[in-house]
Short mmCIF file of C-alpha atoms and ligand atoms in Angstrom, two decimals:
data_model
loop_
_atom_site.label_atom_id
_atom_site.label_comp_id
_atom_site.label_asym_id
_atom_site.label_seq_id
_atom_site.Cartn_x
_atom_site.Cartn_y
_atom_site.Cartn_z
CA UNK A 1 -97.52 31.99 -179.69
CA UNK A 2 -98.03 28.30 -179.74
CA UNK A 3 -95.96 26.04 -176.97
CA UNK A 4 -94.51 22.54 -178.12
CA UNK A 5 -94.43 19.55 -175.67
CA UNK A 6 -90.87 19.68 -175.31
CA UNK A 7 -89.14 16.40 -173.76
CA UNK A 8 -85.58 17.37 -174.27
CA UNK A 9 -83.42 15.88 -171.44
CA UNK A 10 -82.19 19.23 -170.65
CA UNK A 11 -81.80 22.04 -171.28
CA UNK A 12 -85.71 21.62 -170.54
CA UNK A 13 -89.24 22.36 -169.94
CA UNK A 14 -89.88 25.31 -167.63
CA UNK A 15 -93.29 25.62 -165.68
CA UNK A 16 -95.04 28.39 -168.00
CA UNK A 17 -96.61 30.19 -165.10
CA UNK A 18 -92.70 30.83 -164.34
CA UNK A 19 -91.58 32.13 -167.87
CA UNK A 20 -94.99 34.40 -167.75
CA UNK A 21 -93.75 35.81 -164.58
CA UNK A 22 -90.25 36.68 -165.82
CA UNK A 23 -91.54 38.07 -168.74
CA UNK A 24 -93.38 40.12 -166.82
CA UNK A 25 -90.52 41.51 -164.92
CA UNK A 26 -88.36 41.91 -167.94
CA UNK A 27 -88.07 45.37 -168.49
CA UNK A 28 -88.87 46.47 -164.70
CA UNK A 29 -88.25 44.24 -161.87
CA UNK A 30 -90.27 45.26 -159.04
CA UNK A 31 -90.25 48.72 -159.58
CA UNK A 32 -86.14 48.87 -159.84
CA UNK A 33 -86.52 50.17 -163.06
CA UNK A 34 -84.17 47.55 -164.31
CA UNK A 35 -84.29 43.97 -165.21
CA UNK A 36 -82.70 41.29 -162.84
CA UNK A 37 -80.14 40.91 -165.83
CA UNK A 38 -78.89 44.09 -165.18
CA UNK A 39 -78.46 44.15 -161.74
CA UNK A 40 -75.31 44.47 -159.41
CA UNK A 41 -75.26 41.64 -157.73
CA UNK A 42 -74.22 43.36 -154.36
CA UNK A 43 -77.71 45.34 -154.44
CA UNK A 44 -80.39 45.07 -152.09
CA UNK A 45 -82.86 44.07 -154.56
CA UNK A 46 -81.02 41.23 -155.98
CA UNK A 47 -79.41 40.39 -152.40
CA UNK A 48 -83.23 39.81 -151.61
CA UNK A 49 -83.39 37.15 -154.85
CA UNK A 50 -80.44 34.86 -153.84
CA UNK A 51 -81.65 34.78 -150.13
CA UNK A 52 -85.39 33.95 -151.10
CA UNK A 53 -84.08 31.53 -153.57
CA UNK A 54 -81.90 29.58 -151.28
CA UNK A 55 -84.48 29.84 -148.08
CA UNK A 56 -87.20 28.76 -150.32
CA UNK A 57 -84.87 25.46 -151.23
CA UNK A 58 -83.88 24.48 -147.95
CA UNK A 59 -87.51 24.91 -146.99
CA UNK A 60 -88.60 22.24 -149.93
CA UNK A 61 -85.68 20.01 -149.12
CA UNK A 62 -85.78 20.32 -145.43
CA UNK A 63 -82.05 20.82 -145.56
CA UNK A 64 -80.23 21.07 -142.58
CA UNK A 65 -78.43 24.07 -140.88
CA UNK A 66 -74.97 22.45 -141.00
CA UNK A 67 -75.13 21.92 -144.71
CA UNK A 68 -74.56 25.13 -146.92
CA UNK A 69 -75.88 25.75 -150.33
CA UNK A 70 -73.74 26.85 -152.86
CA UNK A 71 -74.93 28.72 -156.23
CA UNK A 72 -71.98 28.33 -158.49
CA UNK A 73 -71.33 27.96 -162.40
CA UNK A 74 -69.60 25.33 -164.28
CA UNK A 75 -72.28 22.98 -164.79
CA UNK A 76 -72.40 19.53 -163.14
CA UNK A 77 -69.49 18.71 -165.18
CA UNK A 78 -67.56 21.14 -163.31
CA UNK A 79 -67.87 19.32 -160.20
CA UNK A 80 -66.55 16.08 -161.18
CA UNK A 81 -63.21 17.63 -160.82
CA UNK A 82 -64.06 20.26 -157.96
CA UNK A 83 -65.55 17.03 -155.89
CA UNK A 84 -61.88 15.40 -156.15
CA UNK A 85 -59.81 18.53 -155.72
CA UNK A 86 -61.88 19.52 -152.45
CA UNK A 87 -62.40 15.79 -150.71
CA UNK A 88 -59.96 13.74 -151.73
CA UNK A 89 -57.63 13.85 -148.45
CA UNK A 90 -56.28 10.07 -148.76
CA UNK A 91 -56.47 10.45 -152.90
CA UNK A 92 -58.60 7.87 -152.69
CA UNK A 93 -62.29 7.54 -153.60
CA UNK A 94 -65.00 4.65 -154.67
CA UNK A 95 -67.30 5.12 -157.88
CA UNK A 96 -70.43 3.67 -158.88
CA UNK A 97 -70.40 3.45 -162.72
CA UNK A 98 -73.88 3.46 -163.86
CA UNK A 99 -73.73 5.47 -166.74
CA UNK A 100 -71.72 8.06 -169.06
CA UNK A 101 -72.05 11.08 -166.37
CA UNK A 102 -71.03 8.77 -163.99
CA UNK A 103 -68.34 7.63 -166.11
CA UNK A 104 -67.02 10.71 -166.78
CA UNK A 105 -67.02 12.07 -163.44
CA UNK A 106 -64.99 8.53 -162.64
CA UNK A 107 -61.97 9.23 -165.15
CA UNK A 108 -62.06 13.04 -163.98
CA UNK A 109 -61.22 11.94 -160.53
CA UNK A 110 -58.24 9.51 -162.17
CA UNK A 111 -56.57 12.77 -162.57
CA UNK A 112 -56.61 13.85 -159.02
CA UNK A 113 -55.96 10.20 -157.43
CA UNK A 114 -56.92 6.96 -156.87
CA UNK A 115 -60.72 6.55 -158.02
CA UNK A 116 -61.85 2.88 -158.36
CA UNK A 117 -64.78 1.07 -159.59
CA UNK A 118 -66.76 -0.74 -156.84
CA UNK A 119 -69.30 -1.40 -159.02
CA UNK A 120 -70.64 -0.85 -162.73
CA UNK A 121 -73.76 -1.43 -164.96
CA UNK A 122 -71.62 -0.90 -168.38
CA UNK A 123 -71.61 -4.94 -169.13
CA UNK A 124 -75.48 -4.86 -169.79
CA UNK A 125 -74.91 -0.92 -171.14
CA UNK A 126 -75.94 0.73 -168.26
CA UNK A 127 -79.83 -0.60 -168.29
CA UNK A 128 -79.89 -1.42 -164.52
CA UNK A 129 -78.69 -0.49 -161.08
CA UNK A 130 -76.10 -2.81 -159.26
CA UNK A 131 -76.38 -4.05 -156.12
CA UNK A 132 -74.69 -1.79 -153.93
CA UNK A 133 -75.56 -3.29 -150.47
CA UNK A 134 -72.47 -4.76 -149.67
CA UNK A 135 -69.73 -2.85 -152.11
CA UNK A 136 -65.68 -3.75 -151.46
CA UNK A 137 -65.20 0.19 -150.23
CA UNK A 138 -61.47 1.08 -149.80
CA UNK A 139 -61.06 1.72 -146.04
CA UNK A 140 -59.38 4.81 -146.81
CA UNK A 141 -61.61 5.76 -149.40
CA UNK A 142 -62.93 9.58 -148.54
CA UNK A 143 -66.07 9.11 -150.29
CA UNK A 144 -68.44 6.96 -152.25
CA UNK A 145 -69.69 8.70 -155.55
CA UNK A 146 -73.09 8.11 -157.75
CA UNK A 147 -75.05 9.42 -160.17
CA UNK A 148 -78.67 9.03 -158.54
CA UNK A 149 -80.33 9.30 -161.89
CA UNK A 150 -78.80 8.28 -164.94
CA UNK A 151 -80.44 10.75 -167.81
CA UNK A 152 -79.03 9.30 -170.55
CA UNK A 153 -80.02 5.45 -170.28
CA UNK A 154 -82.94 6.29 -167.67
CA UNK A 155 -82.37 4.21 -164.56
CA UNK A 156 -82.62 5.77 -160.86
CA UNK A 157 -81.10 4.40 -157.48
CA UNK A 158 -84.17 3.66 -155.90
CA UNK A 159 -82.35 2.60 -152.48
CA UNK A 160 -79.01 4.58 -151.64
CA UNK A 161 -75.66 2.54 -151.57
CA UNK A 162 -74.28 1.08 -148.62
CA UNK A 163 -71.35 3.69 -148.22
CA UNK A 164 -70.16 1.40 -144.70
CA UNK A 165 -69.76 4.79 -143.11
CA UNK A 166 -68.32 6.82 -146.15
CA UNK A 167 -69.22 10.29 -147.13
CA UNK A 168 -71.81 9.73 -150.23
CA UNK A 169 -71.71 12.18 -153.05
CA UNK A 170 -74.39 12.48 -155.96
CA UNK A 171 -74.85 13.88 -158.98
CA UNK A 172 -78.68 14.26 -158.91
CA UNK A 173 -79.08 16.72 -161.84
CA UNK A 174 -81.65 14.95 -163.64
CA UNK A 175 -83.68 14.06 -160.67
CA UNK A 176 -83.23 17.05 -158.54
CA UNK A 177 -86.38 18.21 -156.55
CA UNK A 178 -88.71 15.38 -158.46
CA UNK A 179 -88.84 13.78 -155.19
CA UNK A 180 -88.54 14.14 -151.35
CA UNK A 181 -84.92 12.92 -150.46
CA UNK A 182 -83.01 12.60 -146.88
CA UNK A 183 -79.93 14.86 -146.99
CA UNK A 184 -78.76 13.67 -144.33
CA UNK A 185 -77.72 10.75 -145.99
CA UNK A 186 -75.32 12.35 -148.56
CA UNK A 187 -71.72 14.48 -147.90
CA UNK A 188 -72.37 16.27 -151.09
CA UNK A 189 -75.57 16.46 -153.48
CA UNK A 190 -75.26 18.45 -156.53
CA UNK A 191 -76.71 19.12 -159.99
CA UNK A 192 -77.19 21.32 -162.79
CA UNK A 193 -80.33 23.53 -163.06
CA UNK A 194 -80.88 22.73 -166.63
CA UNK A 195 -82.70 19.82 -166.23
CA UNK A 196 -85.39 20.03 -163.56
CA UNK A 197 -85.18 23.30 -162.07
CA UNK A 198 -83.71 26.25 -164.51
CA UNK A 199 -81.89 27.64 -167.28
CA UNK A 200 -78.27 26.24 -167.85
CA UNK A 201 -75.37 28.33 -166.18
CA UNK A 202 -76.15 27.54 -162.82
CA UNK A 203 -74.99 24.59 -160.36
CA UNK A 204 -76.14 24.04 -157.06
CA UNK A 205 -74.23 22.54 -154.18
CA UNK A 206 -75.71 21.29 -150.84
CA UNK A 207 -72.45 20.29 -148.90
CA UNK A 208 -72.24 19.39 -145.28
CA UNK A 209 -69.85 21.86 -143.55
CA UNK A 210 -67.29 19.68 -141.98
CA UNK A 211 -66.41 18.79 -145.61
CA UNK A 212 -65.33 22.42 -146.61
CA UNK A 213 -62.06 23.01 -145.67
CA UNK A 214 -59.10 25.00 -146.41
CA UNK A 215 -57.10 21.63 -147.12
CA UNK A 216 -57.39 21.18 -151.01
CA UNK A 217 -55.12 19.31 -153.17
CA UNK A 218 -52.43 21.65 -153.92
CA UNK A 219 -53.06 24.32 -156.88
CA UNK A 220 -56.51 24.02 -156.80
CA UNK A 221 -57.78 27.36 -158.12
CA UNK A 222 -59.52 29.64 -155.72
CA UNK A 223 -62.76 29.33 -158.03
CA UNK A 224 -62.82 26.02 -157.13
CA UNK A 225 -62.32 25.67 -153.61
CA UNK A 226 -65.70 25.04 -152.18
CA UNK A 227 -64.48 27.24 -148.67
CA UNK A 228 -64.24 30.15 -151.44
CA UNK A 229 -67.76 30.33 -152.07
CA UNK A 230 -69.05 29.24 -148.99
CA UNK A 231 -67.00 31.93 -147.30
CA UNK A 232 -68.65 34.48 -149.87
CA UNK A 233 -72.38 32.88 -149.79
CA UNK A 234 -71.98 32.26 -153.50
CA UNK A 235 -71.18 35.51 -153.92
CA UNK A 236 -67.48 35.72 -153.96
CA UNK A 237 -67.44 36.86 -157.81
CA UNK A 238 -70.44 37.45 -160.12
CA UNK A 239 -72.69 34.76 -159.44
CA UNK A 240 -75.19 33.35 -162.55
CA UNK A 241 -77.24 36.05 -161.45
CA UNK A 242 -80.30 35.41 -163.93
CA UNK A 243 -80.42 31.81 -164.08
CA UNK A 244 -80.58 31.95 -160.00
CA UNK A 245 -83.40 34.56 -160.26
CA UNK A 246 -85.39 31.96 -162.39
CA UNK A 247 -84.50 29.04 -160.07
CA UNK A 248 -86.09 30.99 -157.07
CA UNK A 249 -89.27 31.25 -159.34
CA UNK A 250 -89.22 27.69 -159.67
CA UNK A 251 -88.89 27.27 -155.94
CA UNK A 252 -91.94 29.23 -155.72
CA UNK A 253 -93.78 27.16 -158.01
CA UNK A 254 -92.69 23.89 -156.34
CA UNK A 255 -93.99 25.23 -152.91
CA UNK A 256 -97.40 26.28 -154.60
CA UNK A 257 -97.79 22.72 -155.82
CA UNK A 258 -97.14 21.45 -152.72
CA UNK A 259 -93.65 20.66 -152.25
CA UNK A 260 -91.50 17.70 -153.23
CA UNK A 261 -94.16 15.12 -151.94
CA UNK A 262 -96.75 16.38 -154.07
CA UNK A 263 -94.29 16.38 -156.68
CA UNK A 264 -93.29 12.97 -156.56
CA UNK A 265 -96.93 11.52 -156.61
CA UNK A 266 -97.38 13.76 -159.81
CA UNK A 267 -94.13 12.40 -161.43
CA UNK A 268 -95.10 9.03 -160.42
CA UNK A 269 -98.08 9.43 -161.87
CA UNK A 270 -97.44 10.56 -165.24
CA UNK A 271 -94.11 8.07 -165.73
CA UNK A 272 -96.81 5.29 -164.99
CA UNK A 273 -98.97 6.20 -168.03
CA UNK A 274 -96.15 6.23 -170.10
CA UNK A 275 -94.19 3.07 -168.60
CA UNK A 276 -98.00 1.14 -168.59
CA UNK A 277 -98.15 1.82 -172.32
CA UNK A 278 -94.30 0.62 -172.90
CA UNK A 279 -94.99 -2.86 -170.89
CA UNK A 280 -98.50 -3.57 -173.16
CA UNK A 281 -97.50 -1.96 -176.60
CA UNK A 282 -96.24 -4.60 -179.33
CA UNK A 283 -93.77 -2.11 -181.23
CA UNK A 284 -92.40 0.11 -178.43
CA UNK A 285 -90.35 -1.04 -175.70
CA UNK A 286 -88.54 0.10 -172.82
CA UNK A 287 -85.12 -0.54 -172.38
CA UNK A 288 -84.14 -0.84 -168.89
CA UNK A 289 -85.08 -2.83 -165.83
CA UNK A 290 -88.41 -2.44 -164.51
CA UNK A 291 -87.01 -1.92 -161.02
CA UNK A 292 -85.03 0.84 -161.80
CA UNK A 293 -86.78 2.68 -163.80
CA UNK A 294 -86.59 6.86 -163.75
CA UNK A 295 -89.57 8.96 -163.16
CA UNK A 296 -87.60 11.55 -165.29
CA UNK A 297 -86.17 10.08 -168.07
CA UNK A 298 -87.97 7.15 -170.02
CA UNK A 299 -85.93 5.91 -173.15
CA UNK A 300 -87.53 3.58 -175.37
CA UNK A 301 -86.98 1.70 -178.96
CA UNK A 302 -89.19 0.13 -181.93
CA UNK A 303 -86.30 -2.26 -182.50
CA UNK A 304 -85.46 -0.70 -185.65
CA UNK A 305 -83.77 2.50 -186.40
CA UNK A 306 -86.04 3.04 -189.34
CA UNK A 307 -88.86 3.01 -187.51
CA UNK A 308 -87.30 4.99 -184.96
CA UNK A 309 -86.10 8.06 -187.11
CA UNK A 310 -90.07 7.79 -188.83
CA UNK A 311 -91.31 8.23 -185.11
CA UNK A 312 -88.94 11.06 -183.77
CA UNK A 313 -90.23 12.90 -187.53
CA UNK A 314 -93.30 12.05 -187.49
CA UNK A 315 -94.01 12.92 -183.28
CA UNK A 316 -91.81 16.57 -184.18
CA UNK A 317 -94.61 17.54 -187.03
CA UNK A 318 -97.29 16.68 -184.33
CA UNK A 319 -95.65 19.41 -181.61
CA UNK A 320 -93.89 16.48 -179.70
CA UNK A 321 -90.17 17.97 -179.49
CA UNK A 322 -86.73 16.53 -178.78
CA UNK A 323 -88.09 12.84 -178.72
CA UNK A 324 -84.75 11.90 -180.10
CA UNK A 325 -82.20 9.45 -177.90
CA UNK A 326 -79.04 10.43 -176.75
CA UNK A 327 -76.48 10.44 -179.53
CA UNK A 328 -74.78 7.68 -177.83
CA UNK A 329 -77.54 5.14 -177.58
CA UNK A 330 -80.40 5.66 -180.12
CA UNK A 331 -83.75 4.98 -180.36
CA UNK A 332 -86.25 7.28 -178.39
CA UNK A 333 -86.31 8.94 -174.97
CA UNK A 334 -89.21 11.03 -173.29
CA UNK A 335 -87.73 13.06 -170.48
CA UNK A 336 -90.57 14.25 -168.44
CA UNK A 337 -89.31 16.46 -165.85
CA UNK A 338 -91.51 18.21 -163.16
CA UNK A 339 -92.76 21.17 -165.51
CA UNK A 340 -93.99 18.44 -167.89
CA UNK A 341 -98.21 18.34 -167.51
CA UNK A 342 -99.41 15.01 -167.27
CA UNK A 343 -101.37 16.07 -170.50
CA UNK A 344 -98.20 16.15 -172.34
CA UNK A 345 -97.71 12.49 -171.67
CA UNK A 346 -101.34 11.61 -171.92
CA UNK A 347 -100.92 12.79 -175.44
CA UNK A 348 -97.43 11.35 -176.47
CA UNK A 349 -99.20 8.31 -175.38
CA UNK A 350 -102.03 8.86 -177.88
CA UNK A 351 -99.78 9.53 -180.36
CA UNK A 352 -97.93 6.51 -179.83
CA UNK A 353 -100.76 4.48 -180.09
CA UNK A 354 -101.80 5.87 -183.47
CA UNK A 355 -98.58 5.39 -184.43
CA UNK A 356 -98.50 2.01 -183.38
CA UNK A 357 -101.71 1.33 -185.35
CA UNK A 358 -100.42 2.82 -188.35
CA UNK A 359 -97.11 0.82 -188.63
CA UNK A 360 -98.04 -2.67 -187.99
C1 PLP B 1 -76.72 16.49 -167.91
C2 PLP B 1 -76.15 16.20 -166.96
C3 PLP B 1 -74.57 16.73 -166.48
C4 PLP B 1 -73.79 17.12 -167.52
O1 PLP B 1 -74.20 18.81 -166.84
P1 PLP B 1 -73.43 19.72 -167.73
O2 PLP B 1 -74.06 21.19 -166.89
O3 PLP B 1 -73.86 20.15 -168.96
O4 PLP B 1 -72.04 19.77 -166.97
C5 PLP B 1 -73.76 15.60 -165.73
N1 PLP B 1 -74.86 14.64 -164.71
C6 PLP B 1 -75.96 14.29 -164.89
C7 PLP B 1 -76.46 13.66 -164.35
C8 PLP B 1 -76.53 14.92 -166.08
O5 PLP B 1 -77.74 14.48 -166.26
#
């Protein structure tokens, strides 16, 4: 068996320990005589799996009791619609447009009401986070929406926007569990798990209880109401059962690693190795404003499309996979999520140094 260093933005690298455990339990989960894949989601065994996953996530993120944790499907993209369908009581919301995912969410919300872009960084290809300390947020806006870590462009909100008392909704798909967060500052925190937590097919929504109501937009399908899933503890219908089981294993792994403060220190250390090199290199350059750099997604370029392509190809041949930038921006991007070991980043930088020497 040989594993590569996988820098994919998602689906992405998972802890080897978790993969091994899942493999060991594949044929017979803890004496049940079956795989978790084959198990009824209404069984006692599965109930323990999903309850433990939720309890571990609550412990990791210090989630207060007045927030529900929902394990849903449809990816992060389905939340682009579910959020306005459930929260747009006044049919008005404020969106901060810091990248393609935020823009998609903003466009989707326009189907349901007046979604106002109150700030944007599109003027400079989303290479920075706009000043959000004093935005013109409509009085009657139902919420303020952000994409906290911009997976494609590699920026991150280092400070949450001043919502002027409005509910904050955040897509944290690509920074989920990468550092501690104060859940009480948000109304809704959500993310697809395939970036930093588990296999594609699960989206986790952490939502304050007062935001879960019957009072959704007219014609909201049953499956798209938060209340449906909250009332049934994420078991209204068959949940993405195997995916939740793997997420649960990752939560246990994170606890063992020391929790989110330890993860943050680990992620800062890794990111620093790469950013320090980008800052000193004469060939490779980071593409975003320094203060807004993401710890998770690191885009960079050489300035030549030809050299970029050569780099990606040679890196791949050396066991560094998925370094090609998003199709919309080109260049390179190294996603260095929780499960990417420090050694992977060190080896990548050593490879980049060598490439630079050979391509003067
Ligand atoms: C990947 C990603 C999405 C889209 O996720 P899907 O699960 O494919 O719908 C949305 N937001 C962010 C920040 C992402 O990184």
